[in-house]
Every structure is written in structure tokens, then in C-alpha cells.
Coordinates of C-alpha atoms in Angstrom, one line a residue:
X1 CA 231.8 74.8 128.8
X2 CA 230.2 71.5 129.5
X3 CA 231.5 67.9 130.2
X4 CA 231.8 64.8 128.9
X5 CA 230.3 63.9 131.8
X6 CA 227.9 66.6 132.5
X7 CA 227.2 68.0 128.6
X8 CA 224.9 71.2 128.0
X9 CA 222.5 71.8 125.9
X10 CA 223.5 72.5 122.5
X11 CA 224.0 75.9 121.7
X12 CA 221.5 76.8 119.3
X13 CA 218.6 74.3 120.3
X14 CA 215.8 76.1 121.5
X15 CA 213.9 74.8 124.2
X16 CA 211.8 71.6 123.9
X17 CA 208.3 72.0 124.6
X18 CA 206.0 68.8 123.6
X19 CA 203.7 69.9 120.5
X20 CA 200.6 71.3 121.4
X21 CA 201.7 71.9 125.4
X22 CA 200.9 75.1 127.4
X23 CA 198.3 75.6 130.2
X24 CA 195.9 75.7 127.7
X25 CA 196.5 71.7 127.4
X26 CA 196.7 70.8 131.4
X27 CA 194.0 68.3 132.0
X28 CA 192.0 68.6 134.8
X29 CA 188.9 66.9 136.6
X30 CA 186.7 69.3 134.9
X31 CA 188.2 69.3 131.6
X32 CA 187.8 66.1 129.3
X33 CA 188.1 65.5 125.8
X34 CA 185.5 65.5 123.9
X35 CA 184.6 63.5 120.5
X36 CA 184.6 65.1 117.1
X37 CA 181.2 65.1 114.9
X38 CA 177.6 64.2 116.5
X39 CA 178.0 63.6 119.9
X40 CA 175.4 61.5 120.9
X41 CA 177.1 60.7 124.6
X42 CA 178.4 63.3 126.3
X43 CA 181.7 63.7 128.3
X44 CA 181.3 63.7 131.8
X45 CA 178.9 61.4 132.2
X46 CA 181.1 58.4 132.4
X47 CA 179.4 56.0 135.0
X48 CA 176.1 55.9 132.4
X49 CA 178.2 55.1 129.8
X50 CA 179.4 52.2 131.7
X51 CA 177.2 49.3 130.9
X52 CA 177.4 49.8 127.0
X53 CA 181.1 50.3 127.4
X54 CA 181.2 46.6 128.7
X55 CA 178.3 45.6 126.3
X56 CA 179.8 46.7 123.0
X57 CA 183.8 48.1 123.3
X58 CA 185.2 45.9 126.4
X59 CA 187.9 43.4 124.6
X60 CA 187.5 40.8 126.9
X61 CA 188.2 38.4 124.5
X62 CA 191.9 39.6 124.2
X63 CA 191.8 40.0 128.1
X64 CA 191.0 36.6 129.1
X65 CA 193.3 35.2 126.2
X66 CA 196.3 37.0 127.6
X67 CA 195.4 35.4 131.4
X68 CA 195.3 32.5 130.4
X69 CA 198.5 32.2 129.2
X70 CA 197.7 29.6 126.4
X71 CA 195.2 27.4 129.1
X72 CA 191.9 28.3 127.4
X73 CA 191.8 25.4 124.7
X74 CA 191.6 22.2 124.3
X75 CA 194.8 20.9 124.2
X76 CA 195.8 17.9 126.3
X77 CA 198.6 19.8 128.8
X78 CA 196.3 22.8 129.4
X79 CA 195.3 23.6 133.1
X80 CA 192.1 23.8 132.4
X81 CA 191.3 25.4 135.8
X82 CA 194.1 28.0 135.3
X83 CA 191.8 31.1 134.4
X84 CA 189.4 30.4 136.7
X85 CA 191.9 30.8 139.7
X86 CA 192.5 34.3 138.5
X87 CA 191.1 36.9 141.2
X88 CA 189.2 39.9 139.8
X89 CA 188.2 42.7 142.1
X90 CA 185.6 45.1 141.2
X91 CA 185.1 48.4 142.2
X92 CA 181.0 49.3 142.4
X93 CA 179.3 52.6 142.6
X94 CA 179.9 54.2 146.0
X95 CA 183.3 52.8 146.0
X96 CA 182.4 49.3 147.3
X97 CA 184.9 46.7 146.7
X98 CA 183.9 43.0 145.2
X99 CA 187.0 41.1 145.7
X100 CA 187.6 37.1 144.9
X101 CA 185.8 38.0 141.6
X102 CA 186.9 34.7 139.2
X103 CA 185.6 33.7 135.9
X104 CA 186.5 30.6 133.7
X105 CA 186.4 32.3 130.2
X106 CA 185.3 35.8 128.5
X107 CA 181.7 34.2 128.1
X108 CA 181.2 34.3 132.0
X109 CA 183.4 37.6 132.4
X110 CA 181.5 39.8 129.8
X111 CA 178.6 38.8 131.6
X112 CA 179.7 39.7 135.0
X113 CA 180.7 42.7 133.6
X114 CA 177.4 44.2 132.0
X115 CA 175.3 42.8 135.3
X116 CA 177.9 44.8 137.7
X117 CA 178.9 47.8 135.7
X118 CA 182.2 47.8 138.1
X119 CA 183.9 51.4 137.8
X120 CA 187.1 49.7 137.6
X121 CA 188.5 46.6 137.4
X122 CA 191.7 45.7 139.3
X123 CA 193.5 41.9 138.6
X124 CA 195.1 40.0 141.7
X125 CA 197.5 36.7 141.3
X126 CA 196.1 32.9 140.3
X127 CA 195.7 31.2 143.7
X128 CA 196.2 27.4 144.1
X129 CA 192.1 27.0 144.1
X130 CA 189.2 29.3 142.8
X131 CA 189.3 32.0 144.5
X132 CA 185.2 32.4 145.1
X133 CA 185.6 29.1 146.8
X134 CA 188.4 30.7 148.9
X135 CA 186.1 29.6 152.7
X136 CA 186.4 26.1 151.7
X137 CA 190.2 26.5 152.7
X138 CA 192.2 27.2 155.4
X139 CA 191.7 26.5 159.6
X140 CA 188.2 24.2 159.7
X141 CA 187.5 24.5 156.3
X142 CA 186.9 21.2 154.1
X143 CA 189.9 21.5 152.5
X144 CA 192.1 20.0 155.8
X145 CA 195.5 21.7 155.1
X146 CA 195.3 22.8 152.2
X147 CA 196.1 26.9 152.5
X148 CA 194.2 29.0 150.3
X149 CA 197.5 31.2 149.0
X150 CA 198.4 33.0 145.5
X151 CA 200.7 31.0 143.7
X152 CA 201.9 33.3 140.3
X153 CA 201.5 36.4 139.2
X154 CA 202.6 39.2 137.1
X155 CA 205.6 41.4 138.2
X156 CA 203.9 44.8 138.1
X157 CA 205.7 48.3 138.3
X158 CA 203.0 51.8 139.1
X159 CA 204.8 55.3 138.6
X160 CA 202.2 58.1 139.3
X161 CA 202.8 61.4 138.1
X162 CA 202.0 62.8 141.7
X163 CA 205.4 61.2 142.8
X164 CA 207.0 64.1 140.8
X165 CA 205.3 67.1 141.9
X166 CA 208.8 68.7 143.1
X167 CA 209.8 68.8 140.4
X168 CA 206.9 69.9 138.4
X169 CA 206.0 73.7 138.2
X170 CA 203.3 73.3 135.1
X171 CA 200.7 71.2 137.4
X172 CA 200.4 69.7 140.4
X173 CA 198.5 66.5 142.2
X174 CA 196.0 64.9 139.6
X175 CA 196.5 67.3 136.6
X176 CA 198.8 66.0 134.1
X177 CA 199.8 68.3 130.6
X178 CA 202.4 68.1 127.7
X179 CA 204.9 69.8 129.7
X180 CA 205.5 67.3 132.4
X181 CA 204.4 64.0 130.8
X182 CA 208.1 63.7 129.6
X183 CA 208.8 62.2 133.1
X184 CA 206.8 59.4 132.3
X185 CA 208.6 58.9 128.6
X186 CA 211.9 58.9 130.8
X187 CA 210.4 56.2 133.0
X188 CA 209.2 53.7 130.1
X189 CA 212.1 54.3 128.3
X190 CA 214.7 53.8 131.4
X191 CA 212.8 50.5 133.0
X192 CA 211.4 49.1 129.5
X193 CA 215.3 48.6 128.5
X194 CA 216.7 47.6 132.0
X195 CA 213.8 45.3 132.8
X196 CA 214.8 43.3 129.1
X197 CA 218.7 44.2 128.9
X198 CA 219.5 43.9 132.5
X199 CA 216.8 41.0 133.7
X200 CA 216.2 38.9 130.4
X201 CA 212.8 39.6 130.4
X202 CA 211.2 39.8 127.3
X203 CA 207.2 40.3 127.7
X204 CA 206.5 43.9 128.8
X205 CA 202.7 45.3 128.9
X206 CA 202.8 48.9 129.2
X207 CA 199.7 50.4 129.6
X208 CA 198.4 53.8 130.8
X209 CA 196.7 54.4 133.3
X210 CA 194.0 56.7 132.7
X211 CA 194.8 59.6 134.4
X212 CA 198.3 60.6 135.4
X213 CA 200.2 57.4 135.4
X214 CA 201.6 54.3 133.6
X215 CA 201.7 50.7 134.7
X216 CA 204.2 48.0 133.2
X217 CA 203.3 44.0 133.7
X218 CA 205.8 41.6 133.2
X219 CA 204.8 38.5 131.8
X220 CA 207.6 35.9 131.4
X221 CA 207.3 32.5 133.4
X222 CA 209.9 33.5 135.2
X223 CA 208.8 36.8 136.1
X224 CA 205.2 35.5 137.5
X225 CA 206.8 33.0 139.8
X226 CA 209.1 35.2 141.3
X227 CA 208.7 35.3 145.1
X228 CA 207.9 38.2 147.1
X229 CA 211.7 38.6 147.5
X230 CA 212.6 38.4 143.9
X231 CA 210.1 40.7 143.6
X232 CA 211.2 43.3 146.2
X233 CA 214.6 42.6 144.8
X234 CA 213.6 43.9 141.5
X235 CA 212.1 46.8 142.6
X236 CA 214.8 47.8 144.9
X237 CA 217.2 47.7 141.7
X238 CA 215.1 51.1 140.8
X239 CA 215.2 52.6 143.6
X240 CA 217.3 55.3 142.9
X241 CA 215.3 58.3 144.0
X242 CA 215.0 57.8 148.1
X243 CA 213.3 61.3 148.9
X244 CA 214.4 63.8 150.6
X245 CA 216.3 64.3 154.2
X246 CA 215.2 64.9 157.5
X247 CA 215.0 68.6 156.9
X248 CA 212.6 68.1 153.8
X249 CA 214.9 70.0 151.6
X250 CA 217.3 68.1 150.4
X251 CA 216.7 65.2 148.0
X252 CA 218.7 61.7 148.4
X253 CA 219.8 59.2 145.8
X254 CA 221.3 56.1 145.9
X255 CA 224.6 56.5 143.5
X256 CA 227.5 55.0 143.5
X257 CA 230.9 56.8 141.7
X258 CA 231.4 55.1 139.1
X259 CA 228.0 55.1 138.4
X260 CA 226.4 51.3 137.8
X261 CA 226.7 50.5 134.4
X262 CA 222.8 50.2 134.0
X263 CA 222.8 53.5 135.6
X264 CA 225.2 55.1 133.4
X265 CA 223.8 53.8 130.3
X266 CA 220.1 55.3 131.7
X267 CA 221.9 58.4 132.4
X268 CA 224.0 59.0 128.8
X269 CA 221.0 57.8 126.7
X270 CA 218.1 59.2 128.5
X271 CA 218.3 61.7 131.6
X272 CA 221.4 64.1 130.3
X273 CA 219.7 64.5 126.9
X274 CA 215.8 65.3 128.4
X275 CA 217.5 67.3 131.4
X276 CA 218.9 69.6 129.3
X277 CA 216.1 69.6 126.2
X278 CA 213.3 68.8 127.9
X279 CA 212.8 68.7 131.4
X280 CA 214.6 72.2 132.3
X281 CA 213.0 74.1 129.5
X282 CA 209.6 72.8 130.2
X283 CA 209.3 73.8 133.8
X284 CA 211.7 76.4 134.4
X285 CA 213.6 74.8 137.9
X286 CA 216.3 77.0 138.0
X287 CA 214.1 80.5 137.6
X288 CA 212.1 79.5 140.7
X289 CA 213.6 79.7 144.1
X290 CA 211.4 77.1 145.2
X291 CA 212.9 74.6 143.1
X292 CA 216.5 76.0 142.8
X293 CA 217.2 76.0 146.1
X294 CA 217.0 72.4 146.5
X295 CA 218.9 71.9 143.8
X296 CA 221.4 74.2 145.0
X297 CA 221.5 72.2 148.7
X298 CA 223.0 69.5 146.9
X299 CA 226.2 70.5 145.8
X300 CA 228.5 70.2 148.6
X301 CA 231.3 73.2 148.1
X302 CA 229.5 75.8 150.1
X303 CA 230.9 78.6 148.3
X304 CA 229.6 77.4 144.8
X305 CA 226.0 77.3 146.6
X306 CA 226.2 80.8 147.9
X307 CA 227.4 82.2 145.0
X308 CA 224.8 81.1 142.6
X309 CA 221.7 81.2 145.3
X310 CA 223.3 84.9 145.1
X311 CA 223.2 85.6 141.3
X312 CA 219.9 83.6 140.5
X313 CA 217.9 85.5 143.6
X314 CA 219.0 88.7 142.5
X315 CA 217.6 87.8 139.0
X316 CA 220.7 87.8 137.2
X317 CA 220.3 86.9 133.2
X318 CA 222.5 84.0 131.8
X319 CA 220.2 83.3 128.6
X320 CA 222.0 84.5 125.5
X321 CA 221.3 84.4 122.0
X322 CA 222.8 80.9 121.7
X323 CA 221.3 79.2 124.5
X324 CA 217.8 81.1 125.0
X325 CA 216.0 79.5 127.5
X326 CA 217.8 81.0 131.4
X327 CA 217.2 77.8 133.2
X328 CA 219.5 75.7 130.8
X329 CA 222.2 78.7 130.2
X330 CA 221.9 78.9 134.5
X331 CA 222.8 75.1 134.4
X332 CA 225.6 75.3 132.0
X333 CA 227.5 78.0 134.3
X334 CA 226.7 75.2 137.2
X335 CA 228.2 73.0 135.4
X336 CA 231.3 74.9 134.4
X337 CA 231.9 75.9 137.9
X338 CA 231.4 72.5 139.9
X339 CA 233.3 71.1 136.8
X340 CA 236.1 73.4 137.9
X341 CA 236.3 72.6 141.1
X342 CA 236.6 69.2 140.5
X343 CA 239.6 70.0 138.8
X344 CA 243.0 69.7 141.0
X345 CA 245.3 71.6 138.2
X346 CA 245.6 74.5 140.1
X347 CA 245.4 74.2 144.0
X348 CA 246.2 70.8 143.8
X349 CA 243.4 69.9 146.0
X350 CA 241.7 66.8 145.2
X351 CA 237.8 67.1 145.2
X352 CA 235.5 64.5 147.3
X353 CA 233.6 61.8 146.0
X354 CA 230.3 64.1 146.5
X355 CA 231.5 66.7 144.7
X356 CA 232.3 65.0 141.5
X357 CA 229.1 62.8 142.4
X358 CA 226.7 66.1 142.6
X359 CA 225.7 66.7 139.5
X360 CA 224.9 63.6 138.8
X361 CA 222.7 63.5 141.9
X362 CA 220.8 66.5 140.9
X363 CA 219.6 64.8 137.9
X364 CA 218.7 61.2 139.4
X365 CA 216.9 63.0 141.9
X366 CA 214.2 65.0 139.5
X367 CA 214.2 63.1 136.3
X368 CA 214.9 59.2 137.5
X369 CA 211.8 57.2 137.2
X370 CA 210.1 57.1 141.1
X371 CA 208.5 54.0 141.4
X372 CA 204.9 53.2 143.8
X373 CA 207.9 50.1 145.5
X374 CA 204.7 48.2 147.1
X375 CA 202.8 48.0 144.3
X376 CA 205.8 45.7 142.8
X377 CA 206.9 43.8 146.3
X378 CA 204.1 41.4 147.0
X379 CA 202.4 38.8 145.0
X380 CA 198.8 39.4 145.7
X381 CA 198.7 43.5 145.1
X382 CA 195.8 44.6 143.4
X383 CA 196.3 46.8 140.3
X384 CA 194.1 48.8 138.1
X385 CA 193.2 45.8 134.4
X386 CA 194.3 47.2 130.7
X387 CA 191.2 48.5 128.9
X388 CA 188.9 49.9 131.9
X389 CA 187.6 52.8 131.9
X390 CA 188.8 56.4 134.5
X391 CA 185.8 56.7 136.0
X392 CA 187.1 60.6 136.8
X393 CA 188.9 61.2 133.4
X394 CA 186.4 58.8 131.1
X395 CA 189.7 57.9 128.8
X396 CA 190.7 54.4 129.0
X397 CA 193.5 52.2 130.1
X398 CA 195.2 51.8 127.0
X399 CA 198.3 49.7 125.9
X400 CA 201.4 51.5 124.9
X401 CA 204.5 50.7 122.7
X402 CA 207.5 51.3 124.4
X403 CA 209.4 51.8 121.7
X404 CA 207.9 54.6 121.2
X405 CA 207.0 56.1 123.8
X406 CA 208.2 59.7 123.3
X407 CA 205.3 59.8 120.2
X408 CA 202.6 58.7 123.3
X409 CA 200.2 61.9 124.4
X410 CA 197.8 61.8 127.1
X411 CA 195.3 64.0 125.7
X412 CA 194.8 62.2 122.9
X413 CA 193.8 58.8 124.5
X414 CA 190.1 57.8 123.5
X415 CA 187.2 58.4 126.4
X416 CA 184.1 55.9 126.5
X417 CA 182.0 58.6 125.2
X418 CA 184.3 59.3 122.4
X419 CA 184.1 55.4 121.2
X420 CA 180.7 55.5 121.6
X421 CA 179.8 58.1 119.3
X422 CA 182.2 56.7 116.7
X423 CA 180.6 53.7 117.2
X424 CA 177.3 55.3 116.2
X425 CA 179.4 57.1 113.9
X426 CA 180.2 53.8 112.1
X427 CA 176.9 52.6 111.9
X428 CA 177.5 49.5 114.4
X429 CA 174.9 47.0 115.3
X430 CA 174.1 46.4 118.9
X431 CA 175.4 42.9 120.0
X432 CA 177.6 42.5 116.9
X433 CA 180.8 40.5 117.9
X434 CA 184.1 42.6 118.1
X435 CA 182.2 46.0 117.5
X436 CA 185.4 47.8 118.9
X437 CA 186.9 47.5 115.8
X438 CA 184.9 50.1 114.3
X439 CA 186.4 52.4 116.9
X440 CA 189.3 54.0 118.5
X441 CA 189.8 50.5 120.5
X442 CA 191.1 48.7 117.3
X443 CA 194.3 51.0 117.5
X444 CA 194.3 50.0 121.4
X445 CA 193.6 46.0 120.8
X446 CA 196.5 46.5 117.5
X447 CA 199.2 48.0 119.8
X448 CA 198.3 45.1 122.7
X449 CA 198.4 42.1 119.9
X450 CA 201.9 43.9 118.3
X451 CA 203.8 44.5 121.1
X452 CA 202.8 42.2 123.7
X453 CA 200.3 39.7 123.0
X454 CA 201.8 38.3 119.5
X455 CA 204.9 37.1 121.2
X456 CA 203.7 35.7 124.6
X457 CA 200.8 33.6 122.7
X458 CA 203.4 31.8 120.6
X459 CA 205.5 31.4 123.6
X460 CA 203.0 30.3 125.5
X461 CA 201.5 27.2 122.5
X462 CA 205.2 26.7 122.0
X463 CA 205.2 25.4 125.9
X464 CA 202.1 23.1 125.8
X465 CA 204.2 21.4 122.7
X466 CA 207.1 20.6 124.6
X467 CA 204.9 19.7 127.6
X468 CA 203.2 17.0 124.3
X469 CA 205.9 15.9 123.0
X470 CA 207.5 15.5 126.9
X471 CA 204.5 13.3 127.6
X472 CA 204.4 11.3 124.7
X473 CA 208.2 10.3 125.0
X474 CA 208.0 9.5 128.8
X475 CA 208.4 6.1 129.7
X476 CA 205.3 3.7 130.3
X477 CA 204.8 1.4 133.2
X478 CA 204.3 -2.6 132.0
X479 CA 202.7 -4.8 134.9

């Protein structure tokens, strides 16, 4: 029987298996979805689709308000030059890179946009001076000392499902399905509550990213000043998962017994429940030597290893009635026995910290969100903008609610093509303002604006009035 510690799945739950998953759902490059009723644009042919995408759909309106955090009015403690210190990098056709990109409102980046039809659209930090005047700074440049350096910027976490293909036996490299985009819910729902709970931060943009990822910006003040450090710092808190050893077989994690309380909490309310629902149902680790004997290499009583590397080789059942699915009832017995060992009643013998640890390390090491670290550890890293377009997939970059995040499916996200023809659809006029609302963007723009956007624009006017009323009370100078 299972632990406290270590619980089972429940007896007569049947194996979880996200609605609608199966290979017939794996998305692949050749496999896109494709919009209901007249299709005037086709899938596929998402580069042409590019320069009405920008044209009509693109929210850049919502985009520049968000970056400039409250600086693109008229109010009298504004930074007027904030946005336009912004760098923008754009990714052209034949994978040529136009970096120190900087516009001063969503007049001049629309514009920019349907001129260079970029592919993608990545965001760098605000630097202390436009960025496209970037020469006039530095060694002989006409700005003497003055360094041309980034000065704020979003803390940004990347976890890319190719990070998990050890432990994924549905799909592998680019192709994502229902079956192993659980590992992403785990991640959003582990970091969204650390990164607020354990940190204090409080404005989280989750968006995805396309294709087979998921991107999180963190917005507070606080958060964008943050030196490289900090940064590193932060990222190093999740950095559970550390790879494997020098053989290549057996994974490492950083634990500690007791576990960290943040780690504990992630563990109870998140990994133990998908392990045992979710993520061994769904791809079926323990019925495939490939991915059982890892598993098996790290539990540290030798005899427990050779006696279940044994049973499970030799294709021994375990599934029963009550627990249906082998690689759960396989993990229960795991359970019971390491559980027993652990247990000095009879011999007396006191087990070692990694044996009581083991268990715990199995699950850290497959189902523990595995972050991209140097995407997160330095101020001026590029990363892929909310709202662009895959230009391999066609689906775009869409914001997602983290609270809930186990409801979010990949294969329903809209593509270009898709808006397009609801656009048509919808009877929209060329050039008329916020078109995108006649679309499958409106849902996208609604979950930015509710879960993110809403909170940080008051935040952000509530700053300029203290700045005001700061001002107005400051003492005056009489000569």
C-alpha cells in the first residue's frame, strides 16, 4: 500500500488521458489546423499571410501599452523616451536578423511591421538611450562616456517541450500532442504559484509559444530591475532537474530531505497527483525498458533494482481490476517495497538518506518543470513577443491564464489563416481599427487585459500619481 509520503493512485481511477489525445492528435510540421467554413487562406502558407496578419489582426496597440508601462501619455512624470528605448529584433525571410529595432508608439510599430513582414518578433531590455542610435555611444562615439548598456527588463522564464523528451514516449523533438502537454500544465502551475507565493511578484504573462513551449514574463518594478545576479539567482531557485550523470543514465536532482517547503508544497499539490493520474498513464514509463531502467538506477538498494528490472523485463502483469493501467499498479509495488525498506521495524537497520530520498527523486527528475536557465540569467536575452505568428506551425503566441492552465490545449490555439478567414467570415472592412475583434484574437487580447494587463496598467497610473503628488509637495527654492 502507498504512503503518506509517496500515495498511489486511487484504486478505481482509470487512467488520465487529456480529452481528445492519441497519435491521431500529435502535431507535427506537416500537420496544422485548419479553419472551419470557407477557407479563403489556406494552412501552410503562413509567410504570405504575414503582411495582412500585421495589417488587420496584430494588437499592437495592447503591445506597446503593456511596454510602456504607463509612459505613453501625457502625463507630467511620464518618460516620454521610455518606449522608444525598447529594442525590437526582427527576424526576416531567409532567417536574417534586424536587431536595435525601436519605435516610440504603435503608430510607428504597425508600420514597421507591414513594411518588414518580420517572421518573428523577439523583445530585448530598454537601454539607457535609443537603441538605433546605439554608434553614437561608447569608445569615440559622441556620447564621451556615456556606455550604451540595457538598463531594465523583464524577468523571463522558456521551458521547451524538447527539454522533456526522456521522459516522453508519445512524441519526440518538435511534435507536441495531448498526452505529453501535461508537463507544461505542471510547469505553469508549479512556477506561476512560487514565482507570486515564494518571490512577491504579482504580474505574470504567460504566454505560449507557438509550437511546443511556454514563456512566463514577469513584470513587477522589481522584477525588471533585477540584476543579472538576481536574475540568475531566481532561476537557480528552479533548478531542480540537473540532468543526468556521467554515464548518461542516471538522472540528478537537487533535493534536500526534508524537502524545501516550496518544494514540498509543488510536490503534494502538483507532481504526486499528475505522476500517478497523468503522467504514468499517458506515456507508459514503466512498460518500456528504455524508460524503466533509468528509473530503476535510481533507487539505491541494489537488490530492490534487480528484483523489479527482473519482474518488469520478463513482462510480469501487475495491472488488476482496481488499478488498470500496469505502469501505475508497477509503481505502487515500487512504492510498497522501497517504503518497506525504509522501514527499521524488523532488522533494525536504519535506511540512508537516499533511500528514503529516492522516490522522491524519481519524480523531480521526470515531471519537475526544466527550465531553458540562460534565457532567464541575463538582462539583454532576446525572447520570442506575445501575439506573433509560428512561422512553422502558423498558430500564434497567445496569452494564457494560469489559473487555469490544465483547461489550455495546444491544438486548439488559432493559426493566421484561421483568423483570416473568420475575419472574412465576419464581414470585416480592410483598415478598420481593432478588426481582431471580430476574430479568434479577441479571446487572446481578453485573456492578456484579465489576467495581466488590467492589474499592471492601474499599478503602473497609480505610480505616476504618487510621482504628482511627490512633486507637487517637494519643497521650492526662494532666491
Amino acid at each position: 500500500m502507498a504512503t503518506a509520503s509517496h500515495p498511489a493512485a486511487p484504486a478505481a481511477k482509470k487512467p488520465k488521458v487529456d480529452a481528445g489525445a492519441g497519435a491521431g492528435d500529435m502535431e507535427t510540421d506537416d500537420k496544422e489546423n485548419t479553419a472551419k467554413g470557407a477557407n479563403t487562406y489556406a494552412e501552410g502558407d503562413v509567410h504570405d499571410l504575414m503582411k495582412l496578419y500585421y495589417a488587420r489582426l496584430f494588437p499592437a496597440r495592447s503591445m506597446m501599452k503593456w511596454l510602456s508601462y504607463g509612459n505613453d501619455g501625457k502625463h507630467p512624470q511620464a518618460d516620454a523616451g521610455f518606449t522608444q528605448r525598447r529594442e525590437f529584433c526582427f527576424t526576416l525571410d531567409g532567417d536574417i536578423f534586424c536587431r536595435y529595432q525601436s519605435f516610440k508608439d504603435e503608430k510607428e510599430l504597425r508600420a514597421a511591421l507591414k513594411d518588414k513582414t518580420p517572421s518573428k518578433i523577439d523583445l530585448g531590455p530598454v537601454f539607457n538611450v535609443d537603441p538605433a542610435k546605439r554608434m553614437a555611444y561608447g569608445a569615440g562615439g559622441a556620447g564621451g562616456d556615456r556606455v550604451f548598456a540595457p538598463v531594465e527588463r523583464e524577468f523571463v522564464m522558456d521551458i521547451d517541450m524538447t527539454d522533456y523528451d526522456d521522459v516522453r514516449s508519445c512524441c519526440s523533438s518538435a511534435n507536441i500532442c495531448n498526452k505529453c502537454w501535461p508537463l507544461m500544465t505542471i510547469a505553469v502551475k508549479i512556477i506561476d504559484r512560487a514565482l507570486r507565493e515564494d518571490f512577491g511578484f504579482k504580474h505574470l504573462l504567460w504566454v505560449y509559444s507557438g509550437r511546443r513551449g511556454i514563456h512566463v514574463w514577469v513584470c513587477d518594478k522589481r522584477a525588471r530591475s533585477m540584476s543579472n545576479e538576481a536574475r540568475a539567482a531566481v532561476a537557480e531557485y528552479f533548478s531542480v532537474y540537473k540532468g543526468t550523470d556521467a554515464s548518461g543514465t542516471v538522472k540528478r536532482v537537487s533535493l534536500t530531505t526534508p524537502l524545501h517547503p516550496s518544494l514540498k508544497r509543488a510536490y503534494d499539490d502538483v507532481l504526486a497527483p499528475y505522476w500517478t493520474d497523468t503522467i504514468l498513464p499517458n506515456q507508459g514509463l514503466l512498460e518500456d525498458e528504455k524508460f524503466f531502467e533509468p528509473i530503476l538506477a535510481m533507487i539505491p538498494d541494489a537488490n530492490i533494482r534487480d528484483e523489479f528490472a527482473s519482474q518488469w523485463k520478463s513482462g510480469k502483469k501487475f495491472a488488476t481490476s482496481a488499478c488498470p493501467d500496469e505502469s501505475v499498479a508497477r509503481w505502487n509495488k515500487l512504492v510498497q517495497k522501497v517504503d518497506a525498506a525504509n522501514n527499521p521495524g524488523k532488522s533494525g537497520k536504519q535506511s540512508s538518506f537516499e533511500m528514503k530520498r529516492c522516490l522522491f527523486d524519481v519524480v523531480f527528475a521526470h515531471a519537475y518543470p526544466r527550465l531553458d536557465v540562460e534565457v532567464s540569467k541575463h538582462m539583454n536575452h532576446l525572447l520570442k513577443a506575445p501575439f506573433c505568428v509560428h512561422p512553422k506551425t502558423g498558430r500564434v503566441c497567445v496569452p494564457m491564464d494560469p489559473a487555469k492552465a490544465e483547461s489550455f490545449d495546444p491544438m486548439t490555439v488559432p493559426t493566421v489563416a484561421q483568423m483570416l478567414n473568420e475575419l472574412d467570415a465576419a464581414g470585416g472592412a480592410a483598415g478598420a481599427e481593432d478588426e481582431y475583434e471580430l476574430t479568434s484574437m479577441k479571446g487572446a487580447v481578453d485573456t492578456f487585459n484579465a489576467t495581466f494587463w488590467d492589474a499592471l496598467d492601474k499599478e503602473c497610473k497609480e505610480e505616476l500619481a504618487v510621482k504628482a503628488r511627490d512633486v507637487a509637495g517637494a519643497p521650492t527654492v526662494e532666491w
